[in-house]
Structures are given as C-alpha cells and as structure tokens.
C-alpha positions as CSV (number, residue, x, y, z in Angstrom):
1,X,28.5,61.9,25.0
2,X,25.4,60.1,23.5
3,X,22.1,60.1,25.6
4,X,24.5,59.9,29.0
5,X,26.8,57.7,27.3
6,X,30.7,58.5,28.1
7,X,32.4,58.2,24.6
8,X,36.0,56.1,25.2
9,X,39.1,57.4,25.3
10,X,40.5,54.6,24.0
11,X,42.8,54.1,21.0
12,X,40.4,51.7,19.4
13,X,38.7,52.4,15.5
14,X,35.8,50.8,16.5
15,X,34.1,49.7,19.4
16,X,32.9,46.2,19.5
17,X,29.0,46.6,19.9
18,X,28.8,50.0,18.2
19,X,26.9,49.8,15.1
20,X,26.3,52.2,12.1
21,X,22.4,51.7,11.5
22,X,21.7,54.7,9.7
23,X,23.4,56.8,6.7
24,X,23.4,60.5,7.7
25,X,24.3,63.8,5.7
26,X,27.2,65.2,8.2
27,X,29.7,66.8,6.1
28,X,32.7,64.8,6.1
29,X,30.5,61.5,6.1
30,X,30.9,59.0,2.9
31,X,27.8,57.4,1.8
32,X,28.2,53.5,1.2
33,X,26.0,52.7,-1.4
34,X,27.4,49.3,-1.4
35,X,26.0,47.9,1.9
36,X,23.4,45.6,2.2
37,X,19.9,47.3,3.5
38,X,17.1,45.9,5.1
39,X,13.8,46.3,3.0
40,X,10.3,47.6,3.6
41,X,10.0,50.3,6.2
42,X,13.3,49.3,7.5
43,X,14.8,50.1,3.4
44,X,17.2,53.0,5.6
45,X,18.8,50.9,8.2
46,X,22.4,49.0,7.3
47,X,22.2,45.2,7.9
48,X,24.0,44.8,11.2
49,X,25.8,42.7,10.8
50,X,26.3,42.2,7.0
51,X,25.3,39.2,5.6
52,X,27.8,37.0,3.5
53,X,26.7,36.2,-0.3
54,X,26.6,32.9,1.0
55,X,22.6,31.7,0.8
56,X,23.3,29.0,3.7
57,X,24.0,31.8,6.0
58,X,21.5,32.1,8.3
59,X,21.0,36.0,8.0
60,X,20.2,35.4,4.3
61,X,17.3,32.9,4.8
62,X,13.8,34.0,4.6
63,X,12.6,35.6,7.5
64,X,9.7,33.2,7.9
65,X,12.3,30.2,7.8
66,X,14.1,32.1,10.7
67,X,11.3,32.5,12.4
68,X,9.9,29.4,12.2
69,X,13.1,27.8,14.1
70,X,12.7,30.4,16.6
71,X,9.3,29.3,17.2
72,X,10.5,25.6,17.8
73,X,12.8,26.7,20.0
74,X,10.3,28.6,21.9
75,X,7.9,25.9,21.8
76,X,10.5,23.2,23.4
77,X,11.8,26.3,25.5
78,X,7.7,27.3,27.4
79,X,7.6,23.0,28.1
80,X,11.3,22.8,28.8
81,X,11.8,25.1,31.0
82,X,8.4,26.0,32.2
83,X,6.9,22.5,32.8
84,X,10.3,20.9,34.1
85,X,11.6,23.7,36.9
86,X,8.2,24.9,38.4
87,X,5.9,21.9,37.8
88,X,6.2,20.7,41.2
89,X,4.3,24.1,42.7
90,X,0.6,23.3,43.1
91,X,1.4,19.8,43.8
92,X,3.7,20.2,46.6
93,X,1.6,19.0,49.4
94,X,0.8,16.0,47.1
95,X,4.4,14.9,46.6
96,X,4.4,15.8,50.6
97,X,2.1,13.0,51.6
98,X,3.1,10.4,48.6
99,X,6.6,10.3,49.5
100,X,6.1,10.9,53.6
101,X,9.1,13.8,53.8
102,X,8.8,17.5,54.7
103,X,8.6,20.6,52.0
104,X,12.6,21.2,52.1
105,X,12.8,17.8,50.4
106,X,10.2,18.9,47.9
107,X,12.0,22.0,47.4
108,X,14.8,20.3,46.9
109,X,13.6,18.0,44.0
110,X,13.9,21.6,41.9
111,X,17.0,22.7,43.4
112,X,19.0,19.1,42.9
113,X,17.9,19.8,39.1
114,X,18.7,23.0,38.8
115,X,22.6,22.2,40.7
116,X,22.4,19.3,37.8
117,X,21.6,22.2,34.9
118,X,24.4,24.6,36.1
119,X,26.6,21.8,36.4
120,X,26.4,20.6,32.7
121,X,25.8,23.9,31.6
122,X,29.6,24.6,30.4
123,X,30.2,21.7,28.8
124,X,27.4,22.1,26.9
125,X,28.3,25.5,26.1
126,X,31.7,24.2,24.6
127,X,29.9,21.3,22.3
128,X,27.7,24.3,20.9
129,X,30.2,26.3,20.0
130,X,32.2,24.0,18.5
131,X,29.6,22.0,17.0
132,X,26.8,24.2,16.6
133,X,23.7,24.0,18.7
134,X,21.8,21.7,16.9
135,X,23.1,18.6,18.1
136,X,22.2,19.4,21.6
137,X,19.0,20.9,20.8
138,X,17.9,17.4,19.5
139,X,19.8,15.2,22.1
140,X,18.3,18.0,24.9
141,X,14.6,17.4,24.4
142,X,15.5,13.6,24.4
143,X,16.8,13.9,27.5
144,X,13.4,15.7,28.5
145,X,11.2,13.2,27.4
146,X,13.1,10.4,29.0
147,X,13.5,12.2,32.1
148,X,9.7,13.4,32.6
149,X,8.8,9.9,31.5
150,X,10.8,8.4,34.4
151,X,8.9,11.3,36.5
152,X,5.7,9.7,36.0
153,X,6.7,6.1,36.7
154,X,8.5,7.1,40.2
155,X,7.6,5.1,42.8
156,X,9.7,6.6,45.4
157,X,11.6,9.9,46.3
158,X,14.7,8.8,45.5
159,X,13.4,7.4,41.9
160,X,11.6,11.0,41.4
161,X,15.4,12.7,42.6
162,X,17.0,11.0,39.7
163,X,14.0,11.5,37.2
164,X,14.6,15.4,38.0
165,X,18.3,15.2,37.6
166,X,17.9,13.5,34.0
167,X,15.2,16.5,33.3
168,X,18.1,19.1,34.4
169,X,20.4,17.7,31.8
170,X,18.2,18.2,29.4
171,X,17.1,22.0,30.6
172,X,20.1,23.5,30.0
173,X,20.2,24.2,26.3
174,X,17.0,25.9,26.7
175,X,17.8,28.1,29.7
176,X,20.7,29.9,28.3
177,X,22.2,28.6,25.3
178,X,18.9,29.6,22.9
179,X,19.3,33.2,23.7
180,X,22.3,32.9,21.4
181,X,20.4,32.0,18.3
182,X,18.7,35.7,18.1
183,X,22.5,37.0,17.9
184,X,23.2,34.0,14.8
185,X,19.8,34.7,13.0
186,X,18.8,38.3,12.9
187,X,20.1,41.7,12.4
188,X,20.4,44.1,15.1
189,X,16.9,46.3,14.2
190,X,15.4,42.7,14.7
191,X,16.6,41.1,17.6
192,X,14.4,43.5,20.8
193,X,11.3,41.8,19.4
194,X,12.7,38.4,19.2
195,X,14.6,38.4,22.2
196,X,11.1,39.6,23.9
197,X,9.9,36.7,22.5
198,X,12.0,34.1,23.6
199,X,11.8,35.7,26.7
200,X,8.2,35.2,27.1
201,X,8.8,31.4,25.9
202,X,11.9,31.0,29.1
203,X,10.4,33.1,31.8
204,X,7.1,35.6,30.9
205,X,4.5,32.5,30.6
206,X,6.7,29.7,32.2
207,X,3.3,29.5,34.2
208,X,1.3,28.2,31.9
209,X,2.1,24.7,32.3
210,X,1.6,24.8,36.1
211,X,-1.8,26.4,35.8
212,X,-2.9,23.4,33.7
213,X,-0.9,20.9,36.2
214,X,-3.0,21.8,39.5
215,X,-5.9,20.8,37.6
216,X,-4.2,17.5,35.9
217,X,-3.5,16.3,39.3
218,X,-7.0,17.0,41.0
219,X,-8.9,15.0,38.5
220,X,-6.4,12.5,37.1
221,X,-3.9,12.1,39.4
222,X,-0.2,13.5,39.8
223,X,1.4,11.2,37.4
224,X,-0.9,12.0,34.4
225,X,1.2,15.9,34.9
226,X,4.2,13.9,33.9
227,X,2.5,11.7,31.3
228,X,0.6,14.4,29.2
229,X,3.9,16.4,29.2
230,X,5.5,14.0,27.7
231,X,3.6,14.0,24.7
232,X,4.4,17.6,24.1
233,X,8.0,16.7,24.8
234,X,7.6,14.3,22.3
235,X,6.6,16.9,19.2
236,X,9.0,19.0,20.0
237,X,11.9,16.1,19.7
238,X,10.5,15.9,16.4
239,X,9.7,19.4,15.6
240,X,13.5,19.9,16.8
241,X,14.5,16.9,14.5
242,X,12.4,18.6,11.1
243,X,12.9,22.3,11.7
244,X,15.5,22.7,14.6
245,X,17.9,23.7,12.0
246,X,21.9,24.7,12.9
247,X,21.9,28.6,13.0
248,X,25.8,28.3,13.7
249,X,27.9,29.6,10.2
250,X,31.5,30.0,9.2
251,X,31.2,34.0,7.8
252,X,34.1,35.7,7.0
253,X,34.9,38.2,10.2
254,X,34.4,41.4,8.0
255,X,30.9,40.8,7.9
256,X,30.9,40.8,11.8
257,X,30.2,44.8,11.3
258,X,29.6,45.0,15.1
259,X,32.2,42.6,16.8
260,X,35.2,44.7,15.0
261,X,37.6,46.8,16.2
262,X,38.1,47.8,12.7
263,X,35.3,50.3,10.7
264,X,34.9,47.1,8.6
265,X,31.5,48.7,7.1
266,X,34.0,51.0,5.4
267,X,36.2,48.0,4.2
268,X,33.3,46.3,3.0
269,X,32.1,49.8,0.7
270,X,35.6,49.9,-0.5
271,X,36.2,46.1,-1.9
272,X,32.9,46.3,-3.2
273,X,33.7,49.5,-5.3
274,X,36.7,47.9,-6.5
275,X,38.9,49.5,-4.1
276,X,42.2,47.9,-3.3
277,X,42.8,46.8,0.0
278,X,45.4,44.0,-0.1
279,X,45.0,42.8,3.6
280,X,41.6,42.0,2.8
281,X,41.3,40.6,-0.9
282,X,39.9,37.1,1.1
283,X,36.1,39.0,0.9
284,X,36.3,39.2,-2.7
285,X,36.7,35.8,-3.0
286,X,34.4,35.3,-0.2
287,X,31.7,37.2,-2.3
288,X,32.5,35.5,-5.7
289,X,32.5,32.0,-3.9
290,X,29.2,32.5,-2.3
291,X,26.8,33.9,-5.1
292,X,27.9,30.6,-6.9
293,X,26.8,28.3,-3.5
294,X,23.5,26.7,-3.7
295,X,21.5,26.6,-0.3
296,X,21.3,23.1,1.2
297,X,18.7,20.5,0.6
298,X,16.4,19.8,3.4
299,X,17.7,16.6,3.8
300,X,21.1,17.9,4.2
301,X,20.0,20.8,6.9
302,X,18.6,17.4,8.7
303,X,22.2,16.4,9.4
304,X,22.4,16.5,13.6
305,X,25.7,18.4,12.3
306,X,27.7,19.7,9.4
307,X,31.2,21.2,10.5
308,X,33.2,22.6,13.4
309,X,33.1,26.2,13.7
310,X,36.0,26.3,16.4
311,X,39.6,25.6,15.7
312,X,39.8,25.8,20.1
313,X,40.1,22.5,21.7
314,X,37.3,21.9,23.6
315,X,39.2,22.0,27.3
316,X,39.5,25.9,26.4
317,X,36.1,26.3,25.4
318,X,34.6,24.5,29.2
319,X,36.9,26.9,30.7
320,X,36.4,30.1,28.7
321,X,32.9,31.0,29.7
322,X,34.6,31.7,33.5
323,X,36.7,34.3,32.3
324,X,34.1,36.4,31.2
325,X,33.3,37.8,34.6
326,X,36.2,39.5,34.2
327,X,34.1,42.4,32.4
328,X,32.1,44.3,34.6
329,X,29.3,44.5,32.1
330,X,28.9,41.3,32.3
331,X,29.2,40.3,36.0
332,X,27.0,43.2,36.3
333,X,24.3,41.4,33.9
334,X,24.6,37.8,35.4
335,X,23.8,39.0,39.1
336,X,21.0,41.0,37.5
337,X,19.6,37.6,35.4
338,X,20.2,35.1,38.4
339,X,18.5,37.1,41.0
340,X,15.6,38.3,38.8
341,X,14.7,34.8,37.5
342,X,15.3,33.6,41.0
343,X,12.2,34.9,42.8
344,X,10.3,33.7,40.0
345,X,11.1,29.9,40.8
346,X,11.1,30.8,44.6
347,X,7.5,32.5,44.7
348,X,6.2,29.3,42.7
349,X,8.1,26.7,45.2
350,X,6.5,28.6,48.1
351,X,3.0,29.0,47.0
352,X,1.6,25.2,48.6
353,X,3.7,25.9,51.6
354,X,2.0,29.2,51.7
355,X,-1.7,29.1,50.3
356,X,-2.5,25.1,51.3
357,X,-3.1,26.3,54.7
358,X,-5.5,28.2,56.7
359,X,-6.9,31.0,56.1
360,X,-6.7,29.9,51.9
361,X,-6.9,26.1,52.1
362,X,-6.2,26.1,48.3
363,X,-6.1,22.3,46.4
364,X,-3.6,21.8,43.7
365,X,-6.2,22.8,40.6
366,X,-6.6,27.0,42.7
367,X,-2.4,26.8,43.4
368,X,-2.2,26.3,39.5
369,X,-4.4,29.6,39.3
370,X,-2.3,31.6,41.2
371,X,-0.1,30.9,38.2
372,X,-2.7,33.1,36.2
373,X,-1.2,36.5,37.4
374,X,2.0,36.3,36.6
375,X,1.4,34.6,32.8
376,X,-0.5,37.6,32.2
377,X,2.1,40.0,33.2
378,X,4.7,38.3,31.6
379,X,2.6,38.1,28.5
380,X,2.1,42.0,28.8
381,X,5.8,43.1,29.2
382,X,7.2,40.8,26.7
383,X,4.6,42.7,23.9
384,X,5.6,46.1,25.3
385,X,9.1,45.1,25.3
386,X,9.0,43.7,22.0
387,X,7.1,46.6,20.5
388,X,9.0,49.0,21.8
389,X,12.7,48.1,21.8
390,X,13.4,48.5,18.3
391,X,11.7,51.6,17.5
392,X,13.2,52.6,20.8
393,X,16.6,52.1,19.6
394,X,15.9,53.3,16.0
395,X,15.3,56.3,17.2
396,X,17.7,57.2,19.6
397,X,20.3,55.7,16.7
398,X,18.5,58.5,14.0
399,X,19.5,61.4,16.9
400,X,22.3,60.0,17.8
401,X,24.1,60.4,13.9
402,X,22.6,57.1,12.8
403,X,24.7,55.0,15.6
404,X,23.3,52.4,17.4
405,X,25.0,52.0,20.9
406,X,23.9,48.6,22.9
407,X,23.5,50.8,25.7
408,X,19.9,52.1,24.3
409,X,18.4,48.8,25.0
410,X,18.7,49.3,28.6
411,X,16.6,52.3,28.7
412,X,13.4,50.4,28.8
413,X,14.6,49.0,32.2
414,X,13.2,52.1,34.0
415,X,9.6,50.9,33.0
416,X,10.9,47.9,35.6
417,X,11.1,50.5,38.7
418,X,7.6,51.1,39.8
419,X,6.4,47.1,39.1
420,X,8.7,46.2,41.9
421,X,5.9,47.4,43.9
422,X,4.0,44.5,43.2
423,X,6.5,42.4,45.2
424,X,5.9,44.6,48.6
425,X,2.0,44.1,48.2
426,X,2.3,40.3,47.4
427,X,4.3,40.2,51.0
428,X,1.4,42.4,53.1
429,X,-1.7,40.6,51.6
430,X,-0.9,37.1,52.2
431,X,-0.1,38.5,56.1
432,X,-3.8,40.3,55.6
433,X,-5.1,37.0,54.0
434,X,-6.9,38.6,51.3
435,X,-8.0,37.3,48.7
436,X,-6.2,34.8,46.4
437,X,-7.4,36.5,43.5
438,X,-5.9,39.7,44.1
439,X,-3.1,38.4,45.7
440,X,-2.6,36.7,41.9
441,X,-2.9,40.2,40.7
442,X,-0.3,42.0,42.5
443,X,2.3,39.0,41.9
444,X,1.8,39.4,38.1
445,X,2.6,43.2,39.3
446,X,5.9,42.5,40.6
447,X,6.4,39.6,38.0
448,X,6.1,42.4,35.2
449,X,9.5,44.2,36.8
450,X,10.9,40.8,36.4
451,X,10.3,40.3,32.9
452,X,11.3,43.8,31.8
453,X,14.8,43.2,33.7
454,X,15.4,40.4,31.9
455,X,14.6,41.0,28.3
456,X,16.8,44.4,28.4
457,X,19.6,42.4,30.0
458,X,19.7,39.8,27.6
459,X,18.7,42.1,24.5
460,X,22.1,44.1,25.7
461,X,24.3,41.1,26.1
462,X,23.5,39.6,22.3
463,X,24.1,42.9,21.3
464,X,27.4,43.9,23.4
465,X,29.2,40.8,23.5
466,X,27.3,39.0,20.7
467,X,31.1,37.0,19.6
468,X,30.7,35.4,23.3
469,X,26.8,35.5,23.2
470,X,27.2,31.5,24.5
471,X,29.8,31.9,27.2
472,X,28.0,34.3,29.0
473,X,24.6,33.0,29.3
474,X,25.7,29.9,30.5
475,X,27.9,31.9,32.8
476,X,24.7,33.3,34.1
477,X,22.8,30.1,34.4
478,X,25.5,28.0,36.3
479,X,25.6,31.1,38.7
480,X,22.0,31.2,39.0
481,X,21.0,27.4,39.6
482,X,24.1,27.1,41.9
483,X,22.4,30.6,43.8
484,X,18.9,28.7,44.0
485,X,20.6,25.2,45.1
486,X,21.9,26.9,47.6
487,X,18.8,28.8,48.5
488,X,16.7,25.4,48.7
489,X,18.2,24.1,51.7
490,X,16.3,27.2,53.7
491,X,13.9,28.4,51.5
492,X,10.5,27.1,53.1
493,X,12.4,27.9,57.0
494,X,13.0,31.8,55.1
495,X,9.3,32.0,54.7
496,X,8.6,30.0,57.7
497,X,10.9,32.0,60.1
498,X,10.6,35.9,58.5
499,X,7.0,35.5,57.6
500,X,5.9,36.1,54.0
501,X,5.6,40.3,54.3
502,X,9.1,40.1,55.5
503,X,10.2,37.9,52.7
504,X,9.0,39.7,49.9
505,X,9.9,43.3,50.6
506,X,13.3,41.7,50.8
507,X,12.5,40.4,47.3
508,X,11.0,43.8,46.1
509,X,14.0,45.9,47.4
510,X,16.7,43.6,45.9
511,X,14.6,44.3,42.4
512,X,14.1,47.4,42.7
513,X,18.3,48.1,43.2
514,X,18.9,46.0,40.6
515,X,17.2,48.4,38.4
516,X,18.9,51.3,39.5
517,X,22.2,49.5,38.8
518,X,21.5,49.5,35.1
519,X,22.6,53.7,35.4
520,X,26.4,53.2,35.7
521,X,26.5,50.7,33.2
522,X,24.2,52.6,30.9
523,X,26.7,55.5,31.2
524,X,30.2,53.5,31.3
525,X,29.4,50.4,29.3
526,X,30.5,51.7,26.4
527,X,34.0,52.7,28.0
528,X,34.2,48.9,29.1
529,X,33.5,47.6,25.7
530,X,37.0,49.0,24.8
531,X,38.5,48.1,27.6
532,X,37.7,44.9,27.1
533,X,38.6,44.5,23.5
534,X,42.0,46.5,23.9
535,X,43.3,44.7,26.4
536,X,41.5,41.1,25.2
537,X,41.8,39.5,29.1
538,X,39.1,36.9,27.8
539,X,41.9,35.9,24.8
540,X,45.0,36.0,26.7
541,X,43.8,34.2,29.6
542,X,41.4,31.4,27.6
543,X,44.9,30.6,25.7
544,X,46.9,30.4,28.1
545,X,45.6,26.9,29.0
C-alpha cells in the first residue's frame, strides 16, 4: 500500500496510469541507462511518457514552442469561455428592460447555450480524435466571432437566443476538449503546472471579462461588450491560425510508458541495448526512421490538418465517450467537474437579480466588481496548485520507490475543505446586507475550493485515463451544461423562494462532500485502473457498434 493506496490484485504487469519517474537502488532493480531523461533539475526523472525519435512529435519540440500553443489556447480559452458563458451577469437587468421579459429568460440566454455546447460536444469530440484538434480549434473561434458579432447587432430576444446558440457551438472545444492537449504535449513531471494553468484560463479568472463588461455597458452601451470582444475573438482566430498548431501524433504505443499494460519502459531499455525482442522489432525501425525525419516547415504545421490518427469510424467515436461512465473513477470525476464549475456560472447569473436591488442598488459597472473576488481567488489557487503539484508528486513518487501513482495529484484537494466556508458566508451576508466589498471577498473564498477541485480532478484524469483524455471531458461537459440547462428554468425562483443564506449553504455543503469523496477514490483508484483495463468494457462495448 502506497500513501493509503490499495495495490491491485489484479493479474495485470502494469497498471495503466502508473508511472516509473525515478531510478532507485532496491536490490533486484535494473538500471535503464537507455531511457530518455528530462534535463536541468529534473536530469533524475524518466520522460513519462517516452518520446519517439521522431522531431514532429510534440513531446520533442522545444518547451517554449509547447508553451507557446498552450498560451493560445489559453488566450482563446479566458475570452471563450469567460466572456461568452458569464458575460450576461452585470448586465442582466439591462437585457431585462431592452427586451421587456423577466430574469428566467435572461438566465436562459446562458442556459440555451450551454444545452447547445453539450449538445455538440461529442461530435466534436470524435472530429478531434480523428482529426486532430486543430481543425476545430480554428473553425471554433470562427464560430465565436460570428456568434458575438451577431450578439451585438440583436435587435430582439429571439435574435440575441440564436446569437448565443451560434456562441455555444463555438465554446465547446475550449471547455473540455483543450484539457487534452496538456496529456499530448508534456510529460507527466510537467503537466500539474500546466493543467493549473489552463485552469485558471477556463475557470480561475473567467471573471475578468465580466469585470470589464459592467463598465463597457455603463459608459458605452451594452452592445459595445459584444463589439470590443470581438476584436479579441478576432486575434485569437488568427493567433489559432499562426500558432494553434496540431498536438495530435501517430507514436508508436511503446512509447505510451503510462497507458500500458506491459512494463514497456523495460522493452524500450532492452531494444535499445540491442536486446532481442522479436514481438517488438517495429521500435527499431521506429527509432531509425525517426532520427532521419526532418521537423515540418511552418508552412506545412499551417495545414488546418495533416492525417487521421483513428482507424475507428467516426459513429464509434460519437458514441464512445458515453461508455466511459462505466468506470467509477470517472463518473466519480465528472459529478465532481459539473457541480463544482456549476455554482461558478450560477453565483454570476444571480448577482443582478440579487445586488440590483435594495439594500445594494448596484449598476452594471459595481456587478462587474463583484467579479473582482473570485478572479483573485482563482488566480491564487491556480499558482499554489501549479507550484505545488509537481513537487508534490515528485516527492511522494521519490518515497514511494520512484513510482508515480495518479492518485497523488488528488492530495492537494484537501486544501479545498476549509474554502467551502466561503460559500456559507457569501449566503449570511447578502441576508445581513453587508457590504459588497466583503461580500466580494468571501465569494473569492468559497470560489478558491472551486478552483482547487477542479485542477486536481482534471490533473488526475490526463494522468489516469490520458489514452481517453478526450472522451471524458467532453463526457463531463455534456453532463454539466445539460445539469445547468436544467437548473435555468428555476434558478432565479431557487434564490427567490429559499432566500440567498439558504441557497448557498446548500452550495457550500454539496462542495464541501464533494471533497471528501476524493478519499475512496484516492484509496481504490488504483484498484479500478486494472479493472478497467483487464476487463476493457470501454473496448468491447465501443466495438460492438
């Protein structure tokens, strides 16, 4: 038992997910002083996976090139995600009076788009596997800048319904499907700090476009929100275009160290000292037909695509991602994402209904403040996260015999815990009608839990199930934007009817049990993991289509 975590009993070499980072002197251990290393002061950790001899793999580029995509995709991801799904918040009693309908129907202008996200989600899901995700990544933020340029031009509810719809579309990709990339570009002693990144891009500051919006709308009017955002839609189209490069590559399965049932680290050693292993001679030639490849030109990596990197039709890759919740790891980790980012978009759709009122009488330019809290927080957690994941895992990987378990990642989540407080105060000040300044405060409090919950669910995912890193995060999203469709229809009657203390230590006691979930599947996820892979339910049912 490592750290709590049950071993399996199962008749598997290798568990899927379990990864050798570290060489260690137990007697009876070989050395591999054939593997590829990582460099500076990570010169002792094995590459997780191992990368091909191939330079167009994405693991062998530069990390400033990898980087540098992960930053456009951040970039699209903060005005994607952040100024599409809660831009509507401090102008809700605007859109109120302009279109002469109640705050459901306001509500519902986010919730119609999110239905319209979920719904595309798996389709989407399939083109990216089989086609890479560049492709959508380019015809995505097209879809954004169309949509929000529609937005501005709405002259009626109904026009701004189907402007919102168009925007949904385009949301997808960077809702779920971009977590994947940190799985396709970076090693496993890399990927806490850039999922905590990415994070902060999809949820930690998705404020920061609302706190400019308020403001926007008070001295230029509502449609100059939609406008002005389209210009940033528009550089990221083109920084997608120039630098959006496909992170997708055809690498020979022995390099997939940590997706193996197989000690293929050991393989790998063995070919490369000249060993003979006849069921594997295909990485020799692997190896000698890669150190002849040149990379590809930039005008070639411009291509919106390059291969398939799926033999599946693509009816069996839309229907794939469902069977997935057939690990409990993974159901487990998609109530956990839905709910979490749930209350983020709930609080912000709430916030006119609640502070436009007596005793705050906020205008739109103060409900884009309240925003303030919660980007702070969520800038906060993601650097601690970041920081500490890694060297957190490092660690526990050195005393645990140099092997990494995904499991460690979710240790972190008991930082979550005591933030869920912030959720019960949010709930008793607005009843105490304190101020909106401190009531800012203790929502960037609660939001803190949030963000914590989510980056060491995701972190674990890429690194459990990284082979269906895709499937499942769309999984998540569909579940989650069909969840928050559903809660539009009575969301402003909940806070209406229950009153907002009511409301939110519902919302703070749902948190706070999701982080005490993460204990079983700390201690059995690793069990699961081979079950999963022994009895392959995901293969034998996707292929039975």
């Amino acid at each position: 038992m490592a750290f709590g975590i049950l071993q399996s009993k199962s008749s598997v070499e290798h568990v899927p997910g379990t990864a050798q980072l570290e060489e260690t002197d137990l007697e009876g251990t070989p050395h591999r002083y054939h593997l590829k290393m990582g460099s500076g002061s990570d010169s002792d950790v094995v590459l997780v996976p191992q990368p091909s001899s191939n330079p167009n793999d994405p693991l062998n580029w530069p990390l400033w090139q990898r980087d540098l995509v992960l930053f456009v995709y951040c970039y699209c991801t903060i005005i994607g995600v952040g100024g599409v799904g809660p831009i509507l918040a401090p102008i809700g009693l605007t859109l109120v009076e302009e279109f002469g309908v109640d705050f459901t129907k306001i509500s519902l202008l986010t919730g119609y788009q999110l239905c319209a996200t979920g719904a595309i989600a798996i389709f989407i899901s399939a083109i990216c596997h089989k086609y890479g995700k560049r492709p959508m990544f380019i015809i995505s933020s097209a879809l954004l800048l169309a949509g929000t340029l529609w937005a501005g031009a709405s002259n009626s509810y109904n026009s701004m319904l189907g402007a919102r719809i168009i925007q949904g579309f385009g949301m997808t990709m960077f809702e779920s499907i971009a977590f994947a990339i940190i799985g396709d570009m970076y090693f496993v002693h890399q990927r806490g700090s850039r999922m905590a990144c990415y994070v902060l891009a999809q949820t930690g500051i998705i404020g920061v476009p609302c706190l400019a919006a308020g403001k926007i709308a008070l001295d230029m009017g509502w449609r100059w929100i939609f406008w002005i955002l389209s210009i940033f839609f528009g550089i990221g189209l083109l920084a997608g275009f120039l630098l959006g490069w496909g992170t997708a590559f055809n690498r020979n399965t022995l390099y997939d160290v940590d997706t193996s049932s197989q000690d293929n680290l050991q393989i790998i050693e063995n070919l490369k000292s000249e060993a003979t292993h006849e069921e594997n001679t295909t990485l020799d030639e692997a190896i000698i037909q890669g150190s002849t490849q040149q990379r590809d030109s930039y005008f070639r990596r411009l291509k919106p695509w390059t291969t398939s990197y799926s033999e599946e039709p693509l009816l069996h890759l839309i229907v794939r991602p469902f069977f997935t919740l057939l690990n409990p790891s993974i159901l487990w980790a998609v109530v956990v994402l839905a709910f979490t980012q749930i209350w983020s978009v709930t609080i912000s759709l709430v916030t006119a209904q609640i502070f436009s009122p007596p005793p705050f009488l906020l205008n739109p330019a103060q409900l884009g403040y309240l925003q303030a809290g919660p980007m702070v927080s969520g800038l906060l957690s993601c650097l601690i996260y970041g920081t500490l994941s890694d060297k957190v895992c490092k660690v526990l990987s050195k005393r645990n015999h140099g092997i990494f378990e995904p499991e460690f990642r979710l240790v972190l989540i008991s930082m979550a815990a005591p933030f869920t407080a912030g959720f019960f105060l949010f709930g008793h000040l607005v009843q105490e009608g304190e101020s909106p300044v401190t009531i800012a405060t203790v929502w960037g409090v609660g939001y803190f839990s949030t963000m914590i919950i989510v980056n060491t669910t995701a972190s674990y995912l890429v690194d459990a199930y990284r082979n269906i890193s895709i499937e499942v995060f769309v999984v998540s999203l569909a579940f989650k934007n069909f969840v928050f469709f559903g809660f539009s229809f009575f969301l402003n009657e909940w806070v209406s009817s229950w009153g907002p203390p009511r409301m939110f230590y519902c919302i703070g006691g749902i948190n706070l049990g999701l982080c005490l979930s993460a204990i079983p599947i700390y201690m059995f996820g690793k069990v699961i993991r081979a079950w999963w892979h022994k009895h392959d339910l995901y293969g034998k049912l996707a292929h039975k289509l």
